[in-house]
Amino acid sequence: MLNEDHRVALVNFAQQNLNRDWSRVIFLDEKTFPRVLGWISSDGPGELVQIGGRMNGAQYVRILNDILLPGILDRYAHPRPITVVQDNSGVHTCRIVRTWLEAHRDEIEMLPWPAKSPDLNPVENVWGLMVQQWQDELPENGFNRNVENLYGHCNR
C-alpha cells in the first residue's frame, strides 16, 4: 500500500525526471519464475541471465560485472555514464553492490528510484507479456511448464 510519503516521492520523481532522455536508460529487474535477471532499453532487450537459487549481493555483482556491464557498454559505447534503473530490493542496495557501483560510477549512473513503484519500470510489462505468451503456447495439461522451457522461450 502506498502511504502519503510514497505518493509524494512518486510525484517528486515524476517532476524531477519529466525532461529526462529515457532513450539512454537501462531498466534492470529480476523475475522470480523462472529466476532470471534481464534488462531492456529503448533499443530493445538486453541480456537475460538465469539465476541459480536465491540471488545475493555477491552473485549480483558477478552478473553486473561479467554479463550486464559488458553488454550495456557494448550497446552504448558513448557518452557515459549510462543511466540504469533497478528497484530497491536488499540485493540491489547491499554494501557489496553499492561499493561496486561506486567503483563504476564513470560507466553507470544509478537513477534513484522511488520505493513501492514497480509499475514505473517498463521491464515489469515485458515479464508479464513473456509469461502470458509462454502460458498461451503450452498444452492445456501444463506438463511442460518448467524453468528450462520458460528460459528457452525468453531467449527466442
mmCIF file of C-alpha atoms in Angstrom:
data_model
loop_
_atom_site.group_PDB
_atom_site.id
_atom_site.type_symbol
_atom_site.label_atom_id
_atom_site.label_comp_id
_atom_site.label_asym_id
_atom_site.label_seq_id
_atom_site.Cartn_x
_atom_site.Cartn_y
_atom_site.Cartn_z
ATOM 1 C CA MET A 1 0.000 0.000 0.000
ATOM 2 C CA LEU A 2 1.204 3.476 -0.790
ATOM 3 C CA ASN A 3 1.215 5.902 2.091
ATOM 4 C CA GLU A 4 1.337 9.682 1.736
ATOM 5 C CA ASP A 5 5.168 9.733 1.787
ATOM 6 C CA HIS A 6 5.262 7.227 -1.114
ATOM 7 C CA ARG A 7 2.778 9.313 -3.106
ATOM 8 C CA VAL A 8 4.815 12.489 -2.560
ATOM 9 C CA ALA A 9 8.040 10.686 -3.545
ATOM 10 C CA LEU A 10 6.424 9.390 -6.759
ATOM 11 C CA VAL A 11 5.169 12.843 -7.739
ATOM 12 C CA ASN A 12 8.572 14.377 -6.964
ATOM 13 C CA PHE A 13 10.292 11.677 -9.009
ATOM 14 C CA ALA A 14 7.988 12.347 -11.957
ATOM 15 C CA GLN A 15 8.566 16.089 -11.783
ATOM 16 C CA GLN A 16 12.354 15.730 -11.460
ATOM 17 C CA ASN A 17 12.553 13.373 -14.443
ATOM 18 C CA LEU A 18 9.934 14.904 -16.711
ATOM 19 C CA ASN A 19 12.503 16.023 -19.298
ATOM 20 C CA ARG A 20 14.939 13.114 -18.942
ATOM 21 C CA ASP A 21 16.124 11.454 -22.150
ATOM 22 C CA TRP A 22 14.707 7.996 -21.399
ATOM 23 C CA SER A 23 16.223 6.578 -24.598
ATOM 24 C CA ARG A 24 19.539 6.147 -22.748
ATOM 25 C CA VAL A 25 18.135 4.482 -19.646
ATOM 26 C CA ILE A 26 18.594 0.799 -18.886
ATOM 27 C CA PHE A 27 15.870 -0.870 -16.828
ATOM 28 C CA LEU A 28 17.040 -3.899 -14.801
ATOM 29 C CA ASP A 29 14.816 -6.365 -12.993
ATOM 30 C CA GLU A 30 14.565 -9.977 -11.978
ATOM 31 C CA LYS A 31 11.658 -12.364 -12.409
ATOM 32 C CA THR A 32 11.131 -14.960 -9.727
ATOM 33 C CA PHE A 33 9.729 -17.634 -12.043
ATOM 34 C CA PRO A 34 11.992 -18.561 -13.530
ATOM 35 C CA ARG A 35 14.851 -16.983 -11.630
ATOM 36 C CA VAL A 36 16.135 -14.658 -14.349
ATOM 37 C CA LEU A 37 17.595 -11.172 -14.466
ATOM 38 C CA GLY A 38 17.360 -9.068 -17.569
ATOM 39 C CA TRP A 39 17.355 -5.560 -18.908
ATOM 40 C CA ILE A 40 15.636 -3.524 -21.573
ATOM 41 C CA SER A 41 16.114 -0.110 -23.095
ATOM 42 C CA SER A 42 14.563 1.878 -25.899
ATOM 43 C CA ASP A 43 16.745 -0.198 -28.247
ATOM 44 C CA GLY A 44 15.110 -3.440 -27.124
ATOM 45 C CA PRO A 45 16.016 -6.254 -24.754
ATOM 46 C CA GLY A 46 19.475 -6.885 -23.409
ATOM 47 C CA GLU A 47 20.955 -9.987 -21.853
ATOM 48 C CA LEU A 48 18.830 -12.441 -19.917
ATOM 49 C CA VAL A 49 20.685 -14.232 -17.137
ATOM 50 C CA GLN A 50 19.432 -17.367 -15.443
ATOM 51 C CA ILE A 51 19.940 -17.171 -11.675
ATOM 52 C CA GLY A 52 20.666 -20.318 -9.704
ATOM 53 C CA GLY A 53 18.785 -20.271 -6.407
ATOM 54 C CA ARG A 54 18.229 -17.152 -4.385
ATOM 55 C CA MET A 55 20.363 -14.235 -5.535
ATOM 56 C CA ASN A 56 22.671 -12.482 -3.060
ATOM 57 C CA GLY A 57 24.820 -9.364 -3.358
ATOM 58 C CA ALA A 58 27.978 -11.200 -4.414
ATOM 59 C CA GLN A 59 26.130 -13.072 -7.162
ATOM 60 C CA TYR A 60 24.507 -9.836 -8.331
ATOM 61 C CA VAL A 61 27.903 -8.115 -8.537
ATOM 62 C CA ARG A 62 29.276 -11.013 -10.616
ATOM 63 C CA ILE A 63 26.313 -10.704 -13.001
ATOM 64 C CA LEU A 64 26.720 -6.924 -13.212
ATOM 65 C CA ASN A 65 30.463 -7.152 -13.790
ATOM 66 C CA ASP A 66 30.693 -10.170 -16.087
ATOM 67 C CA ILE A 67 27.488 -10.017 -18.129
ATOM 68 C CA LEU A 68 25.359 -6.909 -17.804
ATOM 69 C CA LEU A 69 28.019 -4.179 -17.813
ATOM 70 C CA PRO A 70 29.848 -5.557 -20.883
ATOM 71 C CA GLY A 71 26.539 -5.934 -22.736
ATOM 72 C CA ILE A 72 25.362 -2.454 -21.823
ATOM 73 C CA LEU A 73 28.688 -0.833 -22.726
ATOM 74 C CA ASP A 74 28.810 -2.759 -25.997
ATOM 75 C CA ARG A 75 25.450 -1.316 -26.984
ATOM 76 C CA TYR A 76 26.043 2.167 -25.552
ATOM 77 C CA ALA A 77 29.717 2.926 -26.049
ATOM 78 C CA HIS A 78 29.398 6.722 -25.629
ATOM 79 C CA PRO A 79 28.578 9.016 -23.968
ATOM 80 C CA ARG A 80 28.958 7.737 -20.462
ATOM 81 C CA PRO A 81 27.810 7.222 -17.818
ATOM 82 C CA ILE A 82 24.780 5.175 -18.826
ATOM 83 C CA THR A 83 21.752 5.631 -16.583
ATOM 84 C CA VAL A 84 20.485 2.412 -15.006
ATOM 85 C CA VAL A 85 17.290 1.765 -13.077
ATOM 86 C CA GLN A 86 16.850 -1.042 -10.581
ATOM 87 C CA ASP A 87 14.359 -1.496 -7.776
ATOM 88 C CA ASN A 88 15.245 -1.053 -4.140
ATOM 89 C CA SER A 89 15.487 -4.718 -3.166
ATOM 90 C CA GLY A 90 18.018 -5.612 -0.493
ATOM 91 C CA VAL A 91 20.216 -7.375 -3.046
ATOM 92 C CA HIS A 92 20.436 -4.225 -5.170
ATOM 93 C CA THR A 93 21.208 -1.939 -2.246
ATOM 94 C CA CYS A 94 23.553 -4.020 -0.092
ATOM 95 C CA ARG A 95 27.071 -2.812 0.689
ATOM 96 C CA ILE A 96 28.939 -5.005 -1.830
ATOM 97 C CA VAL A 97 26.686 -3.759 -4.653
ATOM 98 C CA ARG A 98 26.943 -0.116 -3.563
ATOM 99 C CA THR A 99 30.747 -0.463 -3.471
ATOM 100 C CA TRP A 100 30.817 -1.990 -6.968
ATOM 101 C CA LEU A 101 28.519 0.732 -8.324
ATOM 102 C CA GLU A 102 30.698 3.441 -6.765
ATOM 103 C CA ALA A 103 33.765 1.915 -8.429
ATOM 104 C CA HIS A 104 31.942 2.032 -11.801
ATOM 105 C CA ARG A 105 30.330 5.470 -11.481
ATOM 106 C CA ASP A 106 32.112 6.654 -14.641
ATOM 107 C CA GLU A 107 30.283 3.943 -16.595
ATOM 108 C CA ILE A 108 26.970 3.605 -14.743
ATOM 109 C CA GLU A 109 24.797 6.224 -13.102
ATOM 110 C CA MET A 110 22.082 4.756 -10.911
ATOM 111 C CA LEU A 111 18.822 6.656 -11.109
ATOM 112 C CA PRO A 112 17.348 6.909 -7.599
ATOM 113 C CA TRP A 113 14.084 5.004 -7.778
ATOM 114 C CA PRO A 114 11.123 5.704 -5.504
ATOM 115 C CA ALA A 115 10.035 2.988 -3.085
ATOM 116 C CA LYS A 116 6.999 0.850 -3.910
ATOM 117 C CA SER A 117 6.969 1.807 -7.581
ATOM 118 C CA PRO A 118 7.427 -1.324 -9.728
ATOM 119 C CA ASP A 119 4.700 -0.036 -12.048
ATOM 120 C CA LEU A 120 7.112 2.667 -13.222
ATOM 121 C CA ASN A 121 9.616 0.113 -14.541
ATOM 122 C CA PRO A 122 8.636 -0.958 -18.092
ATOM 123 C CA VAL A 123 10.504 -4.256 -17.757
ATOM 124 C CA GLU A 124 7.670 -5.396 -15.458
ATOM 125 C CA ASN A 125 5.381 -5.268 -18.509
ATOM 126 C CA VAL A 126 7.888 -7.307 -20.508
ATOM 127 C CA TRP A 127 7.894 -10.015 -17.823
ATOM 128 C CA GLY A 128 4.092 -10.085 -17.840
ATOM 129 C CA LEU A 129 3.895 -10.419 -21.628
ATOM 130 C CA MET A 130 6.649 -13.032 -21.662
ATOM 131 C CA VAL A 131 4.892 -15.246 -19.127
ATOM 132 C CA GLN A 132 1.486 -14.793 -20.799
ATOM 133 C CA GLN A 133 2.836 -15.750 -24.236
ATOM 134 C CA TRP A 134 4.628 -18.725 -22.740
ATOM 135 C CA GLN A 135 1.478 -19.910 -20.998
ATOM 136 C CA ASP A 136 -0.543 -19.492 -24.207
ATOM 137 C CA GLU A 137 1.891 -21.819 -26.049
ATOM 138 C CA LEU A 138 1.712 -24.643 -23.517
ATOM 139 C CA PRO A 139 -0.584 -27.647 -23.736
ATOM 140 C CA GLU A 140 -3.692 -27.437 -21.584
ATOM 141 C CA ASN A 141 -2.374 -30.029 -19.141
ATOM 142 C CA GLY A 142 0.580 -27.733 -18.362
ATOM 143 C CA PHE A 143 3.047 -30.605 -18.047
ATOM 144 C CA ASN A 144 5.705 -28.706 -19.966
ATOM 145 C CA ARG A 145 5.793 -25.792 -17.525
ATOM 146 C CA ASN A 146 9.289 -25.695 -16.152
ATOM 147 C CA VAL A 147 12.160 -23.268 -15.817
ATOM 148 C CA GLU A 148 14.063 -24.617 -18.823
ATOM 149 C CA ASN A 149 11.076 -24.189 -21.154
ATOM 150 C CA LEU A 150 10.395 -20.651 -19.972
ATOM 151 C CA TYR A 151 14.078 -19.727 -20.208
ATOM 152 C CA GLY A 152 14.130 -21.110 -23.758
ATOM 153 C CA HIS A 153 11.038 -19.082 -24.605
ATOM 154 C CA CYS A 154 12.698 -15.898 -23.280
ATOM 155 C CA ASN A 155 15.741 -16.391 -25.483
ATOM 156 C CA ARG A 156 13.817 -16.731 -28.742
#
